[in-house]
XYZ file of C-alpha atoms in Angstrom:
548
model
C 3.347 -5.065 -27.691
C 2.126 -1.918 -25.909
C -1.647 -1.629 -25.972
C -2.969 1.762 -27.058
C -4.497 3.929 -24.347
C -7.681 4.252 -26.378
C -8.140 0.482 -26.510
C -7.251 0.125 -22.841
C -9.680 2.833 -21.762
C -12.497 1.223 -23.722
C -11.774 -2.141 -22.082
C -11.726 -0.657 -18.595
C -14.969 1.254 -19.112
C -16.715 -1.768 -20.584
C -15.682 -4.131 -17.826
C -16.241 -1.692 -14.984
C -19.792 -1.211 -16.208
C -20.355 -4.924 -15.454
C -19.443 -4.355 -11.800
C -21.666 -1.309 -11.435
C -20.707 2.020 -9.948
C -17.865 1.674 -7.436
C -16.348 4.346 -5.237
C -12.604 4.781 -4.866
C -12.879 4.026 -1.136
C -14.260 0.574 -2.005
C -11.225 -0.404 -4.057
C -8.088 1.748 -3.555
C -5.182 0.718 -5.777
C -2.415 3.107 -4.784
C 0.943 3.589 -6.512
C 3.597 5.094 -4.237
C 6.404 6.976 -5.997
C 9.284 8.574 -4.113
C 9.173 11.560 -6.445
C 12.892 12.363 -6.325
C 13.785 8.806 -7.338
C 11.100 8.241 -9.951
C 11.560 10.366 -13.081
C 13.528 13.534 -13.867
C 11.327 15.725 -16.025
C 13.289 18.951 -15.503
C 17.073 18.645 -14.925
C 17.189 22.415 -14.401
C 15.864 22.104 -10.852
C 18.133 19.257 -9.711
C 20.406 21.354 -7.466
C 18.030 23.913 -5.983
C 19.157 25.746 -2.825
C 22.733 24.647 -3.537
C 21.967 20.987 -2.929
C 24.818 18.913 -4.289
C 25.748 15.326 -5.008
C 27.577 13.344 -2.329
C 30.033 11.096 -4.153
C 31.905 10.321 -0.928
C 28.733 8.853 0.560
C 27.701 7.136 -2.654
C 25.048 9.799 -3.328
C 22.628 7.566 -1.425
C 20.933 10.393 0.479
C 21.180 13.233 -2.045
C 18.484 14.615 -4.300
C 18.654 12.612 -7.546
C 16.518 14.828 -9.784
C 13.080 13.258 -9.856
C 10.309 15.829 -9.847
C 6.665 16.624 -10.532
C 7.439 17.133 -14.228
C 8.743 13.559 -14.344
C 5.498 12.238 -12.904
C 3.599 14.233 -15.513
C 5.669 12.713 -18.312
C 4.757 9.219 -17.143
C 1.112 10.142 -16.751
C 1.077 11.396 -20.336
C 2.766 8.171 -21.453
C -0.038 6.163 -19.811
C 2.292 4.365 -17.419
C -0.014 4.509 -14.384
C -3.171 3.963 -16.413
C -1.773 0.749 -17.853
C -1.010 -0.506 -14.350
C -4.660 -0.090 -13.386
C -3.892 2.109 -10.384
C -6.507 4.637 -9.328
C -4.397 6.747 -6.967
C -0.885 8.165 -7.075
C 0.771 8.729 -3.689
C 3.677 11.158 -3.960
C 6.171 12.380 -1.401
C 5.425 15.790 0.122
C 6.152 18.467 -2.519
C 6.271 21.366 -0.068
C 9.614 22.961 0.818
C 12.115 20.920 2.807
C 15.193 21.922 4.787
C 17.825 23.081 2.317
C 20.912 21.302 3.549
C 21.971 17.874 4.734
C 22.411 16.160 8.068
C 24.620 13.221 9.023
C 23.170 9.983 7.658
C 23.605 6.523 9.153
C 26.687 6.053 11.273
C 28.489 8.994 9.648
C 27.984 7.229 6.330
C 26.400 9.768 3.982
C 24.957 13.258 3.569
C 21.246 12.886 4.181
C 19.039 15.428 2.427
C 15.244 15.664 2.704
C 14.623 14.134 -0.737
C 11.869 11.981 0.848
C 9.783 14.972 1.967
C 9.755 14.232 5.700
C 11.770 17.238 6.937
C 9.579 20.255 6.231
C 10.813 23.832 6.312
C 7.812 25.647 4.856
C 4.445 23.949 4.405
C 3.165 26.753 2.185
C 5.699 26.769 -0.666
C 6.795 24.265 -3.302
C 10.208 22.716 -2.888
C 12.128 23.939 -5.934
C 13.606 20.476 -6.494
C 10.065 19.181 -6.940
C 9.095 21.927 -9.402
C 6.620 24.786 -9.569
C 3.028 25.232 -8.530
C 2.073 25.352 -12.201
C 3.755 21.985 -12.785
C 1.927 20.525 -9.800
C -1.404 21.827 -11.094
C -0.761 20.304 -14.525
C 0.195 16.947 -13.034
C -2.927 16.735 -10.884
C -5.206 17.818 -13.725
C -3.753 15.160 -16.035
C -4.082 12.494 -13.339
C -7.703 13.466 -12.742
C -8.448 13.303 -16.456
C -7.345 9.651 -16.317
C -9.443 8.872 -13.241
C -6.350 8.769 -11.030
C -6.462 10.499 -7.647
C -3.420 12.255 -6.194
C -2.434 11.720 -2.570
C 0.151 13.757 -0.677
C 2.412 12.270 1.952
C 2.073 14.625 4.922
C 3.720 15.019 8.318
C 1.899 16.598 11.238
C 4.337 15.312 13.842
C 7.517 17.289 13.199
C 9.339 19.730 10.911
C 12.868 19.091 9.688
C 16.139 19.072 11.565
C 18.159 22.207 12.292
C 20.640 21.726 9.449
C 23.684 23.929 8.869
C 22.592 25.408 5.532
C 19.080 26.372 6.624
C 20.282 27.850 9.923
C 22.821 29.956 8.015
C 20.458 31.087 5.258
C 17.777 32.250 7.690
C 20.246 33.862 10.064
C 19.703 31.793 13.182
C 22.902 32.839 15.009
C 23.955 29.498 16.482
C 26.775 28.474 14.113
C 30.499 28.527 14.706
C 32.851 29.963 12.046
C 33.914 27.525 9.340
C 30.615 25.625 9.227
C 30.701 25.774 5.424
C 33.467 23.160 5.500
C 31.712 20.723 7.826
C 32.180 17.021 7.160
C 30.277 13.964 8.257
C 32.589 13.551 11.226
C 32.655 17.119 12.576
C 29.191 18.370 11.491
C 27.724 18.854 14.959
C 30.789 20.632 16.289
C 29.804 23.670 14.185
C 26.419 24.077 15.913
C 26.310 25.740 19.338
C 23.694 23.559 20.967
C 23.944 25.599 24.191
C 22.937 28.868 22.523
C 19.613 30.450 23.546
C 19.474 32.132 20.123
C 17.916 28.866 18.956
C 14.691 30.667 19.916
C 14.983 32.325 16.484
C 14.456 28.943 14.793
C 10.932 27.443 15.216
C 10.547 28.779 18.738
C 9.637 26.991 21.983
C 5.898 27.603 21.564
C 5.984 25.607 18.341
C 8.189 22.589 19.031
C 9.793 20.451 21.692
C 13.455 20.208 20.838
C 15.539 19.831 23.996
C 17.477 22.957 23.034
C 18.110 26.002 25.250
C 14.744 27.596 26.047
C 12.772 24.731 24.444
C 10.803 22.054 26.276
C 12.213 18.551 26.119
C 10.442 15.759 24.343
C 8.038 13.774 26.499
C 7.960 10.085 27.348
C 4.705 9.147 25.623
C 3.996 8.595 21.935
C 2.283 11.956 21.460
C 4.991 14.176 22.963
C 8.234 12.300 22.314
C 10.877 13.489 19.855
C 10.903 10.857 17.134
C 14.449 10.224 15.831
C 15.601 13.411 17.625
C 13.378 15.519 15.366
C 11.682 18.638 16.784
C 8.172 17.667 17.872
C 5.274 19.944 16.988
C 3.187 20.957 20.005
C -0.056 20.126 18.230
C -1.872 19.468 21.487
C -1.210 22.961 22.865
C -4.142 25.339 23.284
C -1.837 28.377 23.301
C -2.282 30.923 20.499
C 0.955 31.471 18.570
C 2.246 33.706 15.818
C 4.280 32.568 12.839
C 7.437 30.684 13.820
C 10.478 33.003 13.814
C 12.160 31.249 10.890
C 9.126 31.857 8.657
C 8.912 35.469 9.776
C 12.328 35.945 8.156
C 11.564 33.871 5.044
C 10.714 36.344 2.281
C 9.085 33.836 -0.078
C 6.793 32.114 2.413
C 3.060 32.217 1.764
C 2.377 31.815 5.485
C 0.571 34.659 7.187
C -0.291 35.178 10.817
C -3.693 33.802 11.774
C -5.756 35.277 14.628
C -5.937 33.199 17.835
C -4.336 30.239 16.040
C -2.635 27.299 17.722
C 0.160 25.178 16.251
C -2.484 22.695 15.165
C -4.534 25.435 13.514
C -1.587 26.597 11.416
C -0.525 23.128 10.303
C -4.059 22.073 9.408
C -4.632 25.344 7.548
C -1.395 25.022 5.587
C -2.017 21.428 4.541
C -5.682 22.007 3.665
C -4.639 24.916 1.438
C -2.960 22.465 -0.962
C -6.286 20.662 -1.262
C -8.235 23.878 -1.773
C -5.874 25.197 -4.447
C -4.987 22.049 -6.396
C -7.709 19.484 -5.698
C -5.471 17.019 -3.861
C -7.708 13.996 -3.260
C -6.220 12.558 -0.101
C -3.346 12.307 2.343
C -1.115 9.499 3.462
C -0.307 10.597 7.005
C 3.110 9.799 8.442
C 3.800 8.754 12.057
C 0.119 8.736 12.969
C 0.532 7.314 16.450
C 2.777 10.236 17.439
C 0.012 12.834 16.973
C -3.130 13.008 19.096
C -6.368 11.946 17.354
C -7.916 15.414 17.723
C -5.332 16.831 15.321
C -6.016 14.170 12.704
C -9.746 14.766 13.003
C -9.165 18.494 12.527
C -7.041 17.834 9.436
C -9.634 15.487 7.973
C -12.449 17.998 8.518
C -10.508 20.898 7.003
C -9.315 18.868 4.020
C -12.812 17.523 3.395
C -14.221 21.052 3.273
C -11.320 22.200 1.076
C -11.815 19.425 -1.483
C -15.551 20.052 -1.629
C -14.783 23.714 -2.242
C -12.285 22.895 -5.004
C -14.723 20.546 -6.735
C -17.441 23.203 -6.674
C -15.063 25.610 -8.391
C -13.601 23.044 -10.827
C -16.470 20.833 -12.018
C -14.645 19.951 -15.227
C -11.430 18.864 -13.498
C -12.851 16.694 -10.714
C -13.076 12.920 -11.064
C -16.321 12.630 -9.096
C -17.906 13.920 -5.908
C -16.218 11.434 -3.566
C -15.028 12.980 -0.297
C -11.451 13.489 0.831
C -9.653 10.213 1.676
C -6.958 9.529 4.273
C -4.741 6.573 5.069
C -2.373 6.516 8.012
C 0.929 4.948 9.003
C 0.984 3.728 12.603
C 4.044 1.518 12.846
C 3.135 -2.148 13.262
C -0.599 -1.708 12.568
C -2.174 -4.904 11.263
C -5.410 -5.780 9.456
C -7.708 -5.272 12.451
C -9.921 -2.280 12.986
C -8.443 0.138 15.521
C -9.276 3.437 17.192
C -7.303 5.210 14.440
C -10.127 4.399 12.041
C -12.237 6.718 14.208
C -9.617 9.480 14.073
C -10.235 10.598 10.511
C -8.708 7.658 8.648
C -10.551 5.670 5.991
C -7.675 3.233 5.918
C -4.566 2.241 7.853
C -1.389 0.895 6.306
C -1.173 -2.834 6.969
C 2.275 -3.916 8.178
C 1.118 -7.533 8.465
C 0.972 -8.461 4.802
C 4.567 -8.034 3.600
C 5.943 -10.881 5.698
C 3.061 -13.184 4.833
C 2.932 -12.575 1.084
C 5.961 -14.766 0.458
C 4.328 -17.955 1.746
C 2.758 -20.739 -0.282
C -0.770 -20.340 -1.575
C -2.258 -22.462 1.179
C -0.950 -20.057 3.793
C -1.892 -17.027 1.699
C -5.440 -18.351 1.448
C -5.553 -18.194 5.241
C -4.471 -14.550 5.049
C -7.106 -13.785 2.425
C -9.809 -15.466 4.502
C -8.751 -13.558 7.614
C -8.713 -10.191 5.841
C -12.021 -10.727 4.024
C -13.704 -11.767 7.279
C -12.320 -8.800 9.230
C -13.154 -6.260 6.542
C -16.654 -7.637 6.154
C -17.514 -7.272 9.836
C -19.524 -4.425 11.273
C -18.705 -3.449 14.846
C -21.835 -1.871 16.310
C -22.598 1.328 14.447
C -18.998 1.785 13.323
C -18.633 2.392 9.579
C -16.866 -0.109 7.368
C -13.096 0.240 7.563
C -10.186 -0.541 5.280
C -6.483 -1.336 5.233
C -3.711 -0.668 2.717
C -1.451 -3.680 2.201
C 1.944 -3.712 0.473
C 4.817 -6.068 -0.353
C 7.588 -3.437 -0.415
C 7.993 -0.076 1.278
C 10.503 2.711 1.818
C 10.492 2.077 5.566
C 10.935 -1.709 5.641
C 12.389 -3.675 2.731
C 11.830 -4.678 -0.873
C 10.081 -7.938 -1.684
C 12.630 -10.498 -3.022
C 13.342 -9.483 -6.588
C 13.465 -13.090 -7.809
C 9.900 -13.715 -6.563
C 8.172 -10.542 -7.687
C 5.540 -12.237 -9.831
C 4.463 -14.243 -6.805
C 4.443 -11.158 -4.601
C 2.497 -9.090 -7.115
C -0.116 -11.838 -7.462
C -0.440 -12.143 -3.692
C -0.853 -8.382 -3.296
C -3.088 -7.525 -6.235
C -5.493 -10.360 -5.435
C -5.718 -9.509 -1.719
C -8.821 -8.238 0.104
C -8.760 -4.581 1.162
C -6.856 -1.684 -0.347
C -3.435 -2.277 -1.886
C -0.323 -0.159 -2.354
C 2.193 -0.807 -5.110
C 5.677 0.575 -4.389
C 7.447 2.086 -7.387
C 9.594 -0.453 -9.195
C 7.936 -3.574 -7.823
C 6.187 -3.820 -11.177
C 9.477 -3.441 -13.083
C 11.963 -5.370 -10.877
C 13.843 -2.246 -9.733
C 16.919 -3.408 -7.851
C 17.829 -2.153 -4.361
C 20.452 0.520 -3.888
C 23.243 0.839 -1.358
C 22.415 0.025 2.278
C 24.585 2.263 4.471
C 25.334 1.146 8.018
C 22.761 2.559 10.396
C 20.145 3.287 7.721
C 19.708 0.184 5.609
C 16.252 1.337 4.447
C 17.965 3.715 2.013
C 18.402 0.629 -0.186
C 14.661 0.578 -0.853
C 14.791 4.035 -2.471
C 16.998 3.475 -5.510
C 16.272 5.224 -8.805
C 13.452 3.874 -10.940
C 14.905 1.468 -13.511
C 13.582 3.071 -16.685
C 16.441 1.711 -18.786
C 15.992 -1.876 -17.598
C 12.285 -2.498 -17.019
C 11.598 -6.206 -16.630
C 9.051 -6.737 -19.407
C 7.585 -9.997 -18.087
C 7.098 -8.663 -14.563
C 5.600 -5.428 -15.869
C 3.159 -7.265 -18.145
C 2.105 -9.446 -15.203
C 1.526 -6.406 -12.977
C -0.500 -4.641 -15.669
C -2.851 -7.565 -16.187
C -3.412 -7.969 -12.467
C -3.843 -4.244 -11.875
C -6.339 -3.730 -14.678
C -8.296 -6.772 -13.519
C -8.414 -5.493 -9.965
C -9.548 -2.044 -11.063
C -12.557 -3.582 -12.792
C -13.519 -5.763 -9.830
C -14.313 -4.368 -6.400
C -15.128 -7.933 -5.369
C -11.397 -8.534 -4.996
C -11.253 -5.813 -2.367
C -14.659 -6.217 -0.714
C -16.114 -9.573 -1.698
C -16.730 -12.803 0.196
C -13.713 -15.096 -0.119
C -14.366 -18.679 -1.253
C -11.762 -21.405 -1.692
C -12.406 -23.387 -4.874
C -9.434 -25.735 -4.961
C -6.161 -26.214 -3.133
C -4.146 -27.581 -6.068
C -3.834 -25.674 -8.221
C -4.892 -22.994 -5.794
C -8.105 -21.331 -6.968
C -10.507 -18.978 -5.230
C -13.572 -16.871 -5.893
C -14.380 -13.417 -4.539
C -18.078 -12.532 -4.676
C -20.185 -9.475 -3.840
C -23.455 -8.017 -5.076
C -23.018 -7.171 -8.742
C -19.517 -8.576 -9.120
C -17.745 -11.936 -9.001
C -14.331 -13.238 -10.073
C -12.301 -16.429 -9.954
C -8.501 -16.375 -9.803
C -5.948 -19.153 -10.168
C -2.488 -17.690 -9.573
C 0.609 -19.454 -10.896
C -1.374 -21.940 -12.997
C -0.274 -23.652 -16.194
C -1.959 -25.898 -18.723
C -5.437 -27.402 -19.022
C -7.644 -27.000 -15.937
C -11.245 -27.682 -15.071
C -12.566 -25.207 -12.507
C -15.737 -25.690 -10.483
C -17.644 -22.435 -10.683
C -21.074 -23.458 -9.380
C -22.486 -20.767 -7.121
C -20.244 -18.145 -8.700
C -21.170 -18.282 -12.391
C -24.298 -19.978 -13.791
C -24.304 -22.515 -16.598
C -24.158 -20.875 -20.000
C -22.347 -17.792 -18.695
C -19.656 -16.590 -21.102
C -16.414 -15.942 -19.224
C -13.214 -14.188 -20.176
C -9.753 -14.964 -18.840
C -8.330 -11.466 -18.451
C -4.811 -12.874 -18.356
C -4.924 -14.477 -21.819
C -8.040 -12.793 -23.293
C -9.476 -16.245 -24.045
C -13.217 -16.778 -23.639
C -15.026 -19.813 -22.213
C -18.572 -20.936 -21.372
C -19.727 -22.474 -18.105
C -21.091 -26.006 -18.512
C -22.347 -28.325 -15.760
C -21.099 -25.983 -13.051
C -17.550 -25.970 -14.391
C -15.351 -24.339 -16.978
C -12.391 -25.830 -18.832
C -9.569 -23.339 -19.283
C -6.064 -23.327 -20.638
C -3.866 -21.466 -18.131
C -0.825 -19.460 -19.217
C 0.708 -18.467 -15.889
C -2.421 -17.146 -14.154
C -6.169 -17.381 -14.660
C -8.346 -14.311 -14.037
C -11.969 -15.135 -14.832
C -14.666 -12.492 -15.215
C -17.952 -12.303 -17.069
C -17.302 -11.613 -20.730
C -18.573 -8.299 -22.009
C -21.794 -8.707 -24.009
């Protein structure tokens, strides 16, 4: 039975009051939705810029119709609120290259549905919707206490695709390019033509094209996946890139004495200043020098403060701008990236360890809690963002999702839930040469797994109420059934994942005798007696102090 939002909100407010005032940065619970694959709120924008389906390639890399309006529909339905998430990470909504490039090993037409191939950082991508729809979505999220995070790329724009080159009159195409196929696509582009200068221009990117500098050999200057690499480290003042000078609907204007970095930072911070975007998830962090990330963080922080001053009724609170970064392979340890503007770094360590037994997972929990609790000199406290599935790696085994969700949502540090993990969304096609496309199938609205979803909701709501799970001291209570406590000033919990039947739990040192406790999984209440509590487990035990 679906709980009413009014009842749910009252429960969350009551229980969170027990834990005291907690900042978002203390307990990030982030839901990542690939917007195009999540929910189609406006079918009228599905084929913007002439984007079409690709039945020959299984439509694996085409735009599928998901948009900002679809996210808004699910916000209004209470979907994210019921999961207990406090931040919604969406793919970049700004305008992407219009056409497709060759995907995999000539397997499919690959469009920029994922938001990683920017054309114009200042305009909305029409497939995603309008600025008004984006404003409505963010305002509704804020009204529910949910922050909105943009996925952003500072490392590169999009590829030089046939459609975009043609539309913006970059004269490097051979006749007949309109009929290009997966096998002859590149034969229609004159890669020896110096007129490529009319694209982004050699002052803006490294591209290995005529008149352009080649990509370098280090992380900061290399061309990642043959993409053009922004020259963010350059001190040279530049004008608008040629392609934007010819783009009639761009909002970009020339800035005095501005470098590539200045433009990119200005463009991205403008979304924060106009809409109140609460944070960024930064892509390919290790391929951009720290100075650029620090500049972005500073500009976005000022922009959000400005927006909150102008919109006191729409803001959630006065918390500063928040950033998490993706540096491939980063683990749970503190790194120099935490000093480069990032509150948090995505934790690639957890996915492969979340599938173990609870004894091994307890070792992970202990490691993370110890690391996150350390202070290194005068360095501020740091955080990580762990996940069990992602668009860049793989999906957690679908037949073990309850286990994976328990492991994740009870873990120390920040956590990121990938769309469909809570509903048992099945993987899509895995084309040769780009198997990660399988992780980005359409959200399974017509076949939500009710048991998995109910499990995720209980865990998520519990976590939202208890910053101790993210920041508390980790204490092992019992190995079989596995039980642990997480304790911090003003908050304490005990969890027993995958437990069934009558149990007696030792709670001395966590909860005092006579304390009334509530199992948030079953809503049963108990009282501590002689340093223990007898409970009746129904799949999981989530003990918290009962509301007075």
